mmCIF file of C-alpha atoms in Angstrom:
data_model
loop_
_atom_site.group_PDB
_atom_site.id
_atom_site.type_symbol
_atom_site.label_atom_id
_atom_site.label_comp_id
_atom_site.label_asym_id
_atom_site.label_seq_id
_atom_site.Cartn_x
_atom_site.Cartn_y
_atom_site.Cartn_z
ATOM 1 C CA UNK A 1491 -18.416 20.116 7.920
ATOM 2 C CA UNK A 1492 -15.660 18.164 9.607
ATOM 3 C CA UNK A 1493 -12.318 19.158 8.121
ATOM 4 C CA UNK A 1494 -9.510 16.680 7.559
ATOM 5 C CA UNK A 1495 -5.999 17.407 6.335
ATOM 6 C CA UNK A 1496 -4.005 14.495 4.952
ATOM 7 C CA UNK A 1497 -0.283 15.154 4.720
ATOM 8 C CA UNK A 1498 1.415 13.091 2.029
ATOM 9 C CA UNK A 1499 0.152 11.978 -1.371
ATOM 10 C CA UNK A 1500 1.860 8.707 -2.035
ATOM 11 C CA UNK A 1501 -0.337 5.691 -2.584
ATOM 12 C CA UNK A 1502 -1.331 5.529 1.104
ATOM 13 C CA UNK A 1503 -2.354 9.189 1.407
ATOM 14 C CA UNK A 1504 -4.179 9.114 -1.923
ATOM 15 C CA UNK A 1505 -6.097 5.964 -0.975
ATOM 16 C CA UNK A 1506 -7.126 7.485 2.366
ATOM 17 C CA UNK A 1507 -8.335 10.627 0.587
ATOM 18 C CA UNK A 1508 -10.361 8.641 -1.931
ATOM 19 C CA UNK A 1509 -11.974 6.334 0.611
ATOM 20 C CA UNK A 1510 -12.824 9.215 2.977
ATOM 21 C CA UNK A 1511 -14.306 11.182 0.064
ATOM 22 C CA UNK A 1512 -17.269 8.808 0.086
ATOM 23 C CA UNK A 1513 -18.447 10.631 3.222
ATOM 24 C CA UNK A 1514 -20.165 13.902 2.180
ATOM 25 C CA UNK A 1515 -19.794 15.310 5.714
ATOM 26 C CA UNK A 1516 -16.026 15.577 5.381
ATOM 27 C CA UNK A 1517 -14.059 18.460 3.919
ATOM 28 C CA UNK A 1518 -10.767 16.874 2.846
ATOM 29 C CA UNK A 1519 -7.512 18.568 1.883
ATOM 30 C CA UNK A 1520 -4.367 16.698 0.839
ATOM 31 C CA UNK A 1521 -1.027 18.500 1.104
ATOM 32 C CA UNK A 1522 2.318 17.387 -0.298
ATOM 33 C CA UNK A 1523 5.487 19.296 -1.033
ATOM 34 C CA UNK A 1524 5.951 17.098 -4.126
ATOM 35 C CA UNK A 1525 3.684 15.954 -6.958
ATOM 36 C CA UNK A 1526 1.677 12.781 -6.253
ATOM 37 C CA UNK A 1527 3.235 9.300 -6.400
ATOM 38 C CA UNK A 1528 6.769 10.375 -5.606
ATOM 39 C CA UNK A 1529 9.078 8.865 -2.979
ATOM 40 C CA UNK A 1530 8.606 5.201 -2.155
ATOM 41 C CA UNK A 1531 5.408 4.965 -4.240
ATOM 42 C CA UNK A 1532 7.168 6.001 -7.438
ATOM 43 C CA UNK A 1533 9.901 3.447 -6.816
ATOM 44 C CA UNK A 1534 7.642 0.514 -5.884
ATOM 45 C CA UNK A 1535 6.980 -2.521 -8.079
ATOM 46 C CA UNK A 1536 3.398 -2.916 -6.885
ATOM 47 C CA UNK A 1537 3.614 -6.663 -6.213
ATOM 48 C CA UNK A 1538 0.638 -7.589 -3.998
ATOM 49 C CA UNK A 1539 1.767 -10.676 -2.082
ATOM 50 C CA UNK A 1540 -1.291 -11.289 0.052
ATOM 51 C CA UNK A 1541 -2.449 -14.891 -0.069
ATOM 52 C CA UNK A 1542 1.039 -16.204 -0.803
ATOM 53 C CA UNK A 1543 2.420 -14.309 2.182
ATOM 54 C CA UNK A 1544 3.492 -16.325 5.218
ATOM 55 C CA UNK A 1545 1.494 -13.898 7.362
ATOM 56 C CA UNK A 1546 -1.344 -16.132 8.510
ATOM 57 C CA UNK A 1547 -3.014 -14.569 11.542
ATOM 58 C CA UNK A 1548 -3.477 -11.424 13.583
ATOM 59 C CA UNK A 1549 -3.154 -7.870 12.340
ATOM 60 C CA UNK A 1550 -0.605 -8.690 9.633
ATOM 61 C CA UNK A 1551 -2.972 -11.134 7.916
ATOM 62 C CA UNK A 1552 -6.143 -9.079 8.447
ATOM 63 C CA UNK A 1553 -4.592 -6.074 6.698
ATOM 64 C CA UNK A 1554 -3.541 -8.201 3.739
ATOM 65 C CA UNK A 1555 -6.845 -10.019 3.496
ATOM 66 C CA UNK A 1556 -8.856 -6.787 3.487
ATOM 67 C CA UNK A 1557 -6.604 -5.100 0.929
ATOM 68 C CA UNK A 1558 -6.660 -8.019 -1.507
ATOM 69 C CA UNK A 1559 -10.458 -8.092 -1.390
ATOM 70 C CA UNK A 1560 -10.736 -4.326 -1.820
ATOM 71 C CA UNK A 1561 -8.398 -4.224 -4.821
ATOM 72 C CA UNK A 1562 -10.772 -6.445 -6.780
ATOM 73 C CA UNK A 1563 -13.456 -3.749 -6.562
ATOM 74 C CA UNK A 1564 -11.239 -0.667 -6.273
ATOM 75 C CA UNK A 1565 -9.494 -0.972 -9.649
ATOM 76 C CA UNK A 1566 -12.679 -1.226 -11.782
ATOM 77 C CA UNK A 1567 -14.260 1.460 -9.596
ATOM 78 C CA UNK A 1568 -11.425 3.903 -10.307
ATOM 79 C CA UNK A 1569 -11.350 3.007 -13.999
ATOM 80 C CA UNK A 1570 -15.071 3.718 -14.203
ATOM 81 C CA UNK A 1571 -14.704 7.140 -12.568
ATOM 82 C CA UNK A 1572 -11.583 8.273 -14.439
ATOM 83 C CA UNK A 1573 -12.039 6.506 -17.769
ATOM 84 C CA UNK A 1574 -8.401 5.410 -17.591
ATOM 85 C CA UNK A 1575 -6.875 1.947 -17.578
ATOM 86 C CA UNK A 1576 -4.821 1.049 -14.500
ATOM 87 C CA UNK A 1577 -2.306 -1.708 -15.313
ATOM 88 C CA UNK A 1578 -3.411 -4.533 -12.992
ATOM 89 C CA UNK A 1579 -1.972 -8.003 -13.498
ATOM 90 C CA UNK A 1580 -4.618 -10.565 -12.563
ATOM 91 C CA UNK A 1581 -2.539 -13.585 -13.595
ATOM 92 C CA UNK A 1582 -1.213 -14.331 -10.146
ATOM 93 C CA UNK A 1583 2.189 -14.818 -8.559
ATOM 94 C CA UNK A 1584 4.542 -17.787 -8.965
ATOM 95 C CA UNK A 1585 6.989 -18.160 -6.088
ATOM 96 C CA UNK A 1586 9.936 -20.516 -6.641
ATOM 97 C CA UNK A 1587 11.244 -22.698 -3.834
ATOM 98 C CA UNK A 1588 14.926 -23.623 -3.652
ATOM 99 C CA UNK A 1589 15.317 -25.073 -0.148
ATOM 100 C CA UNK A 1590 14.372 -28.504 1.176
ATOM 101 C CA UNK A 1591 13.573 -26.870 4.490
ATOM 102 C CA UNK A 1592 10.908 -24.701 2.777
ATOM 103 C CA UNK A 1593 8.737 -27.528 1.448
ATOM 104 C CA UNK A 1594 6.885 -28.290 4.690
ATOM 105 C CA UNK A 1595 6.351 -24.564 5.287
ATOM 106 C CA UNK A 1596 4.701 -24.122 1.902
ATOM 107 C CA UNK A 1597 2.571 -27.244 2.230
ATOM 108 C CA UNK A 1598 1.324 -26.011 5.590
ATOM 109 C CA UNK A 1599 0.427 -22.656 4.059
ATOM 110 C CA UNK A 1600 -1.399 -24.316 1.155
ATOM 111 C CA UNK A 1601 -3.454 -26.357 3.632
ATOM 112 C CA UNK A 1602 -4.198 -23.315 5.783
ATOM 113 C CA UNK A 1603 -5.318 -21.196 2.844
ATOM 114 C CA UNK A 1604 -7.539 -24.036 1.664
ATOM 115 C CA UNK A 1605 -9.225 -24.023 5.074
ATOM 116 C CA UNK A 1606 -9.762 -20.259 4.587
ATOM 117 C CA UNK A 1607 -11.359 -20.836 1.196
ATOM 118 C CA UNK A 1608 -8.293 -19.478 -0.629
ATOM 119 C CA UNK A 1609 -6.373 -21.213 -3.376
ATOM 120 C CA UNK A 1610 -2.667 -21.929 -3.571
ATOM 121 C CA UNK A 1611 -1.230 -24.544 -5.918
ATOM 122 C CA UNK A 1612 1.975 -26.554 -5.519
ATOM 123 C CA UNK A 1613 3.911 -27.282 -8.733
ATOM 124 C CA UNK A 1614 6.675 -29.855 -8.923
ATOM 125 C CA UNK A 1615 9.734 -29.258 -11.181
ATOM 126 C CA UNK A 1616 8.205 -31.142 -14.132
ATOM 127 C CA UNK A 1617 5.034 -29.070 -13.975
ATOM 128 C CA UNK A 1618 7.087 -25.875 -13.812
ATOM 129 C CA UNK A 1619 9.019 -26.808 -16.957
ATOM 130 C CA UNK A 1620 5.829 -27.472 -18.895
ATOM 131 C CA UNK A 1621 3.943 -24.382 -17.816
ATOM 132 C CA UNK A 1622 6.864 -21.953 -17.398
ATOM 133 C CA UNK A 1623 9.517 -22.847 -19.977
ATOM 134 C CA UNK A 1624 11.292 -19.533 -19.346
ATOM 135 C CA UNK A 1625 12.383 -20.688 -15.877
ATOM 136 C CA UNK A 1626 15.751 -22.327 -15.326
ATOM 137 C CA UNK A 1627 14.868 -25.626 -13.576
ATOM 138 C CA UNK A 1628 18.299 -25.974 -11.964
ATOM 139 C CA UNK A 1629 18.041 -26.079 -8.158
ATOM 140 C CA UNK A 1630 14.270 -25.408 -8.241
ATOM 141 C CA UNK A 1631 12.530 -27.895 -5.950
ATOM 142 C CA UNK A 1632 9.035 -26.645 -6.700
ATOM 143 C CA UNK A 1633 6.876 -23.551 -6.730
ATOM 144 C CA UNK A 1634 3.735 -22.122 -5.210
ATOM 145 C CA UNK A 1635 1.279 -20.471 -7.577
ATOM 146 C CA UNK A 1636 -1.242 -18.005 -6.172
ATOM 147 C CA UNK A 1637 -3.905 -17.248 -8.792
ATOM 148 C CA UNK A 1638 -5.584 -14.522 -6.715
ATOM 149 C CA UNK A 1639 -2.555 -12.418 -5.841
ATOM 150 C CA UNK A 1640 -1.950 -9.391 -8.035
ATOM 151 C CA UNK A 1641 0.381 -6.628 -9.224
ATOM 152 C CA UNK A 1642 -0.603 -3.031 -9.913
ATOM 153 C CA UNK A 1643 1.241 -0.042 -11.368
ATOM 154 C CA UNK A 1644 1.704 2.143 -8.255
ATOM 155 C CA UNK A 1645 2.001 5.456 -10.103
ATOM 156 C CA UNK A 1646 -1.022 4.878 -12.354
ATOM 157 C CA UNK A 1647 -3.013 3.761 -9.310
ATOM 158 C CA UNK A 1648 -2.086 6.827 -7.258
ATOM 159 C CA UNK A 1649 -2.847 9.271 -10.070
ATOM 160 C CA UNK A 1650 -6.240 7.605 -10.588
ATOM 161 C CA UNK A 1651 -6.986 7.855 -6.861
ATOM 162 C CA UNK A 1652 -6.163 11.572 -6.951
ATOM 163 C CA UNK A 1653 -8.343 12.186 -9.997
ATOM 164 C CA UNK A 1654 -11.256 10.212 -8.551
ATOM 165 C CA UNK A 1655 -10.962 11.957 -5.182
ATOM 166 C CA UNK A 1656 -10.925 15.353 -6.917
ATOM 167 C CA UNK A 1657 -14.144 14.445 -8.688
ATOM 168 C CA UNK A 1658 -15.677 13.941 -5.253
ATOM 169 C CA UNK A 1659 -14.573 17.317 -3.957
ATOM 170 C CA UNK A 1660 -11.213 16.591 -2.332
ATOM 171 C CA UNK A 1661 -8.755 19.502 -2.555
ATOM 172 C CA UNK A 1662 -5.118 18.743 -3.371
ATOM 173 C CA UNK A 1663 -2.303 21.209 -2.785
ATOM 174 C CA UNK A 1664 1.038 20.163 -4.254
ATOM 175 C CA UNK A 1665 4.282 22.063 -3.863
ATOM 176 C CA UNK A 1666 3.236 23.025 -0.330
ATOM 177 C CA UNK A 1667 5.518 22.214 2.604
ATOM 178 C CA UNK A 1668 4.075 21.551 6.063
ATOM 179 C CA UNK A 1669 6.248 23.466 8.510
ATOM 180 C CA UNK A 1670 4.607 22.550 11.829
ATOM 181 C CA UNK A 1671 1.542 21.135 13.510
ATOM 182 C CA UNK A 1672 -0.150 23.637 15.815
ATOM 183 C CA UNK A 1673 -1.266 22.056 19.076
ATOM 184 C CA UNK A 1674 -2.959 23.302 22.268
ATOM 185 C CA UNK A 1675 -3.763 21.878 25.681
ATOM 186 C CA UNK A 1676 -7.481 21.512 26.367
ATOM 187 C CA UNK A 1677 -9.377 22.018 29.624
ATOM 188 C CA UNK A 1678 -9.335 18.277 30.339
ATOM 189 C CA UNK A 1679 -5.542 18.218 30.046
ATOM 190 C CA UNK A 1680 -5.484 16.641 26.584
ATOM 191 C CA UNK A 1681 -3.429 17.868 23.672
ATOM 192 C CA UNK A 1682 -5.133 18.462 20.340
ATOM 193 C CA UNK A 1683 -3.979 19.682 16.970
ATOM 194 C CA UNK A 1684 -5.861 22.761 15.783
ATOM 195 C CA UNK A 1685 -4.238 22.956 12.391
ATOM 196 C CA UNK A 1686 -0.944 23.385 10.663
ATOM 197 C CA UNK A 1687 1.425 25.978 9.308
ATOM 198 C CA UNK A 1688 2.563 25.561 5.737
ATOM 199 C CA UNK A 1689 4.742 27.389 3.253
ATOM 200 C CA UNK A 1690 1.576 29.006 1.835
ATOM 201 C CA UNK A 1691 -0.314 29.787 5.029
ATOM 202 C CA UNK A 1692 -2.216 28.193 7.895
ATOM 203 C CA UNK A 1693 -4.873 25.475 7.813
ATOM 204 C CA UNK A 1694 -7.455 24.765 10.477
ATOM 205 C CA UNK A 1695 -8.438 21.149 10.798
ATOM 206 C CA UNK A 1696 -10.484 18.831 13.000
ATOM 207 C CA UNK A 1697 -8.291 15.865 12.083
ATOM 208 C CA UNK A 1698 -4.766 15.502 10.708
ATOM 209 C CA UNK A 1699 -3.623 12.297 9.034
ATOM 210 C CA UNK A 1700 0.105 11.800 8.601
ATOM 211 C CA UNK A 1701 0.748 9.638 5.540
ATOM 212 C CA UNK A 1702 4.212 11.099 5.442
ATOM 213 C CA UNK A 1703 6.562 8.120 5.249
ATOM 214 C CA UNK A 1704 10.085 9.278 5.953
ATOM 215 C CA UNK A 1705 8.793 12.777 6.727
ATOM 216 C CA UNK A 1706 6.925 11.494 9.782
ATOM 217 C CA UNK A 1707 9.682 11.597 12.393
ATOM 218 C CA UNK A 1708 10.858 15.174 11.686
ATOM 219 C CA UNK A 1709 7.260 16.412 11.767
ATOM 220 C CA UNK A 1710 6.166 14.778 15.006
ATOM 221 C CA UNK A 1711 9.473 15.362 16.800
ATOM 222 C CA UNK A 1712 8.917 19.121 16.419
ATOM 223 C CA UNK A 1713 5.588 19.021 18.295
ATOM 224 C CA UNK A 1714 5.962 20.469 21.806
ATOM 225 C CA UNK A 1715 4.897 17.980 24.483
ATOM 226 C CA UNK A 1716 3.269 19.100 27.713
ATOM 227 C CA UNK A 1717 3.975 15.855 29.512
ATOM 228 C CA UNK A 1718 6.921 13.458 29.552
ATOM 229 C CA UNK A 1719 7.590 12.686 25.878
ATOM 230 C CA UNK A 1720 6.610 9.291 24.611
ATOM 231 C CA UNK A 1721 9.248 7.223 22.900
ATOM 232 C CA UNK A 1722 9.666 8.870 19.500
ATOM 233 C CA UNK A 1723 8.318 6.963 16.529
ATOM 234 C CA UNK A 1724 11.408 6.701 14.394
ATOM 235 C CA UNK A 1725 10.907 5.979 10.693
ATOM 236 C CA UNK A 1726 14.172 5.136 8.956
ATOM 237 C CA UNK A 1727 15.018 4.673 5.257
ATOM 238 C CA UNK A 1728 15.768 1.437 3.447
ATOM 239 C CA UNK A 1729 16.854 1.932 -0.149
ATOM 240 C CA UNK A 1730 15.610 -0.197 -3.021
ATOM 241 C CA UNK A 1731 16.865 -0.243 -6.609
ATOM 242 C CA UNK A 1732 15.112 -1.720 -9.624
ATOM 243 C CA UNK A 1733 15.433 -2.016 -13.398
ATOM 244 C CA UNK A 1734 13.178 -1.966 -16.427
ATOM 245 C CA UNK A 1735 14.322 -4.172 -19.290
ATOM 246 C CA UNK A 1736 13.129 -5.111 -22.762
ATOM 247 C CA UNK A 1737 13.590 -8.663 -23.991
ATOM 248 C CA UNK A 1738 13.856 -9.899 -27.556
ATOM 249 C CA UNK A 1739 10.531 -11.665 -27.064
ATOM 250 C CA UNK A 1740 8.008 -12.362 -24.355
ATOM 251 C CA UNK A 1741 9.223 -14.717 -21.661
ATOM 252 C CA UNK A 1742 7.328 -17.999 -21.468
ATOM 253 C CA UNK A 1743 3.864 -18.576 -22.866
ATOM 254 C CA UNK A 1744 2.319 -15.626 -24.660
ATOM 255 C CA UNK A 1745 -0.878 -14.542 -22.962
ATOM 256 C CA UNK A 1746 -0.018 -15.987 -19.561
ATOM 257 C CA UNK A 1747 2.502 -13.961 -17.596
ATOM 258 C CA UNK A 1748 2.210 -14.008 -13.822
ATOM 259 C CA UNK A 1749 4.720 -12.265 -11.612
ATOM 260 C CA UNK A 1750 7.666 -14.573 -10.938
ATOM 261 C CA UNK A 1751 9.538 -14.302 -7.685
ATOM 262 C CA UNK A 1752 12.449 -16.266 -6.282
ATOM 263 C CA UNK A 1753 15.094 -15.527 -3.674
ATOM 264 C CA UNK A 1754 13.282 -12.223 -2.998
ATOM 265 C CA UNK A 1755 13.738 -11.085 -6.600
ATOM 266 C CA UNK A 1756 10.626 -10.082 -8.552
ATOM 267 C CA UNK A 1757 10.235 -10.292 -12.331
ATOM 268 C CA UNK A 1758 7.171 -8.219 -13.224
ATOM 269 C CA UNK A 1759 5.737 -8.385 -16.767
ATOM 270 C CA UNK A 1760 4.637 -5.061 -18.241
ATOM 271 C CA UNK A 1761 3.609 -6.224 -21.704
ATOM 272 C CA UNK A 1762 5.456 -5.813 -25.013
ATOM 273 C CA UNK A 1763 8.303 -8.035 -23.727
ATOM 274 C CA UNK A 1764 9.189 -5.461 -21.052
ATOM 275 C CA UNK A 1765 9.782 -6.265 -17.389
ATOM 276 C CA UNK A 1766 10.552 -4.688 -14.059
ATOM 277 C CA UNK A 1767 13.245 -6.453 -12.055
ATOM 278 C CA UNK A 1768 13.872 -5.711 -8.397
ATOM 279 C CA UNK A 1769 14.566 -4.843 -5.838
ATOM 280 C CA UNK A 1770 17.597 -4.410 -3.641
ATOM 281 C CA UNK A 1771 17.271 -3.989 0.128
ATOM 282 C CA UNK A 1772 19.929 -1.553 1.352
ATOM 283 C CA UNK A 1773 20.128 -0.334 4.944
ATOM 284 C CA UNK A 1774 21.914 2.819 6.118
ATOM 285 C CA UNK A 1775 25.321 2.264 7.669
ATOM 286 C CA UNK A 1776 25.851 5.683 9.259
ATOM 287 C CA UNK A 1777 22.914 7.921 10.136
ATOM 288 C CA UNK A 1778 20.167 7.786 7.512
ATOM 289 C CA UNK A 1779 22.274 8.324 4.410
ATOM 290 C CA UNK A 1780 22.369 5.465 1.914
ATOM 291 C CA UNK A 1781 24.401 5.442 -1.282
ATOM 292 C CA UNK A 1782 22.909 3.160 -3.918
ATOM 293 C CA UNK A 1783 25.173 0.182 -4.482
ATOM 294 C CA UNK A 1784 25.733 -0.748 -8.135
ATOM 295 C CA UNK A 1785 27.114 -4.097 -6.954
ATOM 296 C CA UNK A 1786 23.853 -4.988 -5.178
ATOM 297 C CA UNK A 1787 21.772 -3.999 -8.201
ATOM 298 C CA UNK A 1788 24.022 -6.144 -10.368
ATOM 299 C CA UNK A 1789 23.415 -9.076 -8.020
ATOM 300 C CA UNK A 1790 19.650 -8.616 -8.388
ATOM 301 C CA UNK A 1791 19.956 -8.632 -12.180
ATOM 302 C CA UNK A 1792 22.174 -11.735 -12.093
ATOM 303 C CA UNK A 1793 19.652 -13.381 -9.771
ATOM 304 C CA UNK A 1794 16.842 -12.618 -12.219
ATOM 305 C CA UNK A 1795 18.899 -14.058 -15.091
ATOM 306 C CA UNK A 1796 19.484 -17.196 -13.015
ATOM 307 C CA UNK A 1797 15.685 -17.533 -12.769
ATOM 308 C CA UNK A 1798 14.945 -16.660 -16.416
ATOM 309 C CA UNK A 1799 18.099 -17.038 -18.565
ATOM 310 C CA UNK A 1800 16.523 -15.166 -21.505
ATOM 311 C CA UNK A 1801 16.905 -11.974 -19.480
ATOM 312 C CA UNK A 1802 20.640 -12.098 -20.194
ATOM 313 C CA UNK A 1803 19.947 -10.721 -23.676
ATOM 314 C CA UNK A 1804 17.564 -8.026 -22.460
ATOM 315 C CA UNK A 1805 18.238 -4.326 -22.936
ATOM 316 C CA UNK A 1806 18.221 -2.185 -19.811
ATOM 317 C CA UNK A 1807 15.834 0.709 -20.474
ATOM 318 C CA UNK A 1808 16.099 2.464 -17.134
ATOM 319 C CA UNK A 1809 17.030 1.982 -13.527
ATOM 320 C CA UNK A 1810 15.819 3.803 -10.447
ATOM 321 C CA UNK A 1811 15.877 3.787 -6.690
ATOM 322 C CA UNK A 1812 13.664 4.886 -3.836
ATOM 323 C CA UNK A 1813 13.628 4.995 -0.057
ATOM 324 C CA UNK A 1814 11.165 2.844 1.856
ATOM 325 C CA UNK A 1815 9.971 4.011 5.302
ATOM 326 C CA UNK A 1816 10.726 1.361 7.943
ATOM 327 C CA UNK A 1817 9.702 1.827 11.598
ATOM 328 C CA UNK A 1818 12.593 1.316 13.986
ATOM 329 C CA UNK A 1819 11.844 -1.207 16.726
ATOM 330 C CA UNK A 1820 8.103 -1.565 16.092
ATOM 331 C CA UNK A 1821 6.115 -3.562 13.525
ATOM 332 C CA UNK A 1822 5.277 -2.036 10.157
ATOM 333 C CA UNK A 1823 3.021 -0.281 9.374
ATOM 334 C CA UNK A 1824 2.216 2.360 11.999
ATOM 335 C CA UNK A 1825 -1.540 2.998 11.963
ATOM 336 C CA UNK A 1826 -3.358 4.775 14.779
ATOM 337 C CA UNK A 1827 -3.323 7.822 17.006
ATOM 338 C CA UNK A 1828 -0.121 9.702 17.655
ATOM 339 C CA UNK A 1829 0.356 9.059 21.392
ATOM 340 C CA UNK A 1830 -1.069 11.962 23.393
ATOM 341 C CA UNK A 1831 -3.188 13.348 20.527
ATOM 342 C CA UNK A 1832 -6.711 12.196 19.788
ATOM 343 C CA UNK A 1833 -6.987 13.972 16.442
ATOM 344 C CA UNK A 1834 -3.573 13.239 14.902
ATOM 345 C CA UNK A 1835 -3.616 9.908 13.083
ATOM 346 C CA UNK A 1836 -0.596 8.042 11.753
ATOM 347 C CA UNK A 1837 -0.699 6.055 8.504
ATOM 348 C CA UNK A 1838 2.971 5.578 7.883
ATOM 349 C CA UNK A 1839 5.987 3.290 8.027
ATOM 350 C CA UNK A 1840 4.702 0.670 5.567
ATOM 351 C CA UNK A 1841 8.249 -0.367 4.613
ATOM 352 C CA UNK A 1842 7.922 -2.649 1.546
ATOM 353 C CA UNK A 1843 4.137 -3.019 1.675
ATOM 354 C CA UNK A 1844 2.716 0.457 1.100
ATOM 355 C CA UNK A 1845 0.912 -0.447 -2.111
ATOM 356 C CA UNK A 1846 -0.292 -3.767 -0.745
ATOM 357 C CA UNK A 1847 -1.672 -2.353 2.492
ATOM 358 C CA UNK A 1848 -3.008 1.018 1.303
ATOM 359 C CA UNK A 1849 -6.688 -0.059 1.134
ATOM 360 C CA UNK A 1850 -6.632 -1.641 4.602
ATOM 361 C CA UNK A 1851 -4.836 1.392 6.005
ATOM 362 C CA UNK A 1852 -7.486 3.705 4.573
ATOM 363 C CA UNK A 1853 -10.224 1.534 6.039
ATOM 364 C CA UNK A 1854 -8.645 1.661 9.497
ATOM 365 C CA UNK A 1855 -8.175 5.437 9.356
ATOM 366 C CA UNK A 1856 -11.788 5.873 8.258
ATOM 367 C CA UNK A 1857 -12.900 3.880 11.291
ATOM 368 C CA UNK A 1858 -10.916 6.096 13.660
ATOM 369 C CA UNK A 1859 -12.373 9.400 12.498
ATOM 370 C CA UNK A 1860 -15.381 10.452 14.505
ATOM 371 C CA UNK A 1861 -17.669 12.747 12.568
ATOM 372 C CA UNK A 1862 -19.427 15.372 14.664
ATOM 373 C CA UNK A 1863 -22.954 15.978 13.465
#
């Protein structure tokens, strides 16, 4: 059998493992020094802004389009295998517009999506007040509603992917640290990875997939290079903070609760009058260390209250933060071969779109792996 080691078990690594597990000719092992769904996955809000995204062509749109289509089949598929419910909001996304200069941009997107057979709806302020009474109409010039965009619980999704992949024979090793990738130079002057050293021993592998987020740069920078080193792929952290709150009652119309977003602030309904609110975007000032700013989190909460005033009386149940992996100087995400190595694949640097792009990433990685018969 062809052996594959996937390093990292956030939502991207878990999705790759599950999708590859459909091939019976692959022996798949997933290694992570932490339990699954930690890091950026555990901190994500799971808002899937695909159709409502301003990405309209090229790679950025193709990844979104594929992922949105796959989620419609993936969630029921996983629920059928695991017998567990994955919280998946199918009620769409409402994006509020506050700037006159945005109106033409949104109308152009609505027309483009219509030509692609995809639906976006424009709502004027009066329509917003009728349908979404929880929204403060002040300064709102209109809104775009995307009925086919979604939100998913990232942790529940990742745990279901792990369980489903296990049922198909994938091996998971948690609490195991990858110390180095072992590479050799072949007769035709190529470098290949033979396996890896870990805190519990050595693994031999035909393919290595790095779904390692912020762990990518330290791992690949330690690989000895025979030739002139390529420019290092540098994945840097961007911190995000979010809150979970409980309101006195459900916001808006009971039974219809899409995700509401405005000024890059998301209000995500969880049921039982509870909501996620987020997230901050905090860049490192010196090196890669970032101290969470309480002032920035407070601004996000105030921004959410400005959108839905009833949130002012909500009780904060918890707050959390996480680091997102952002590629420095190159577009996110990084998917493809590590330069100089045919059998080391990168699936990393998704920045704020790891959950959204996980299915498309897995599909691309699957297409790159050549199975030797």
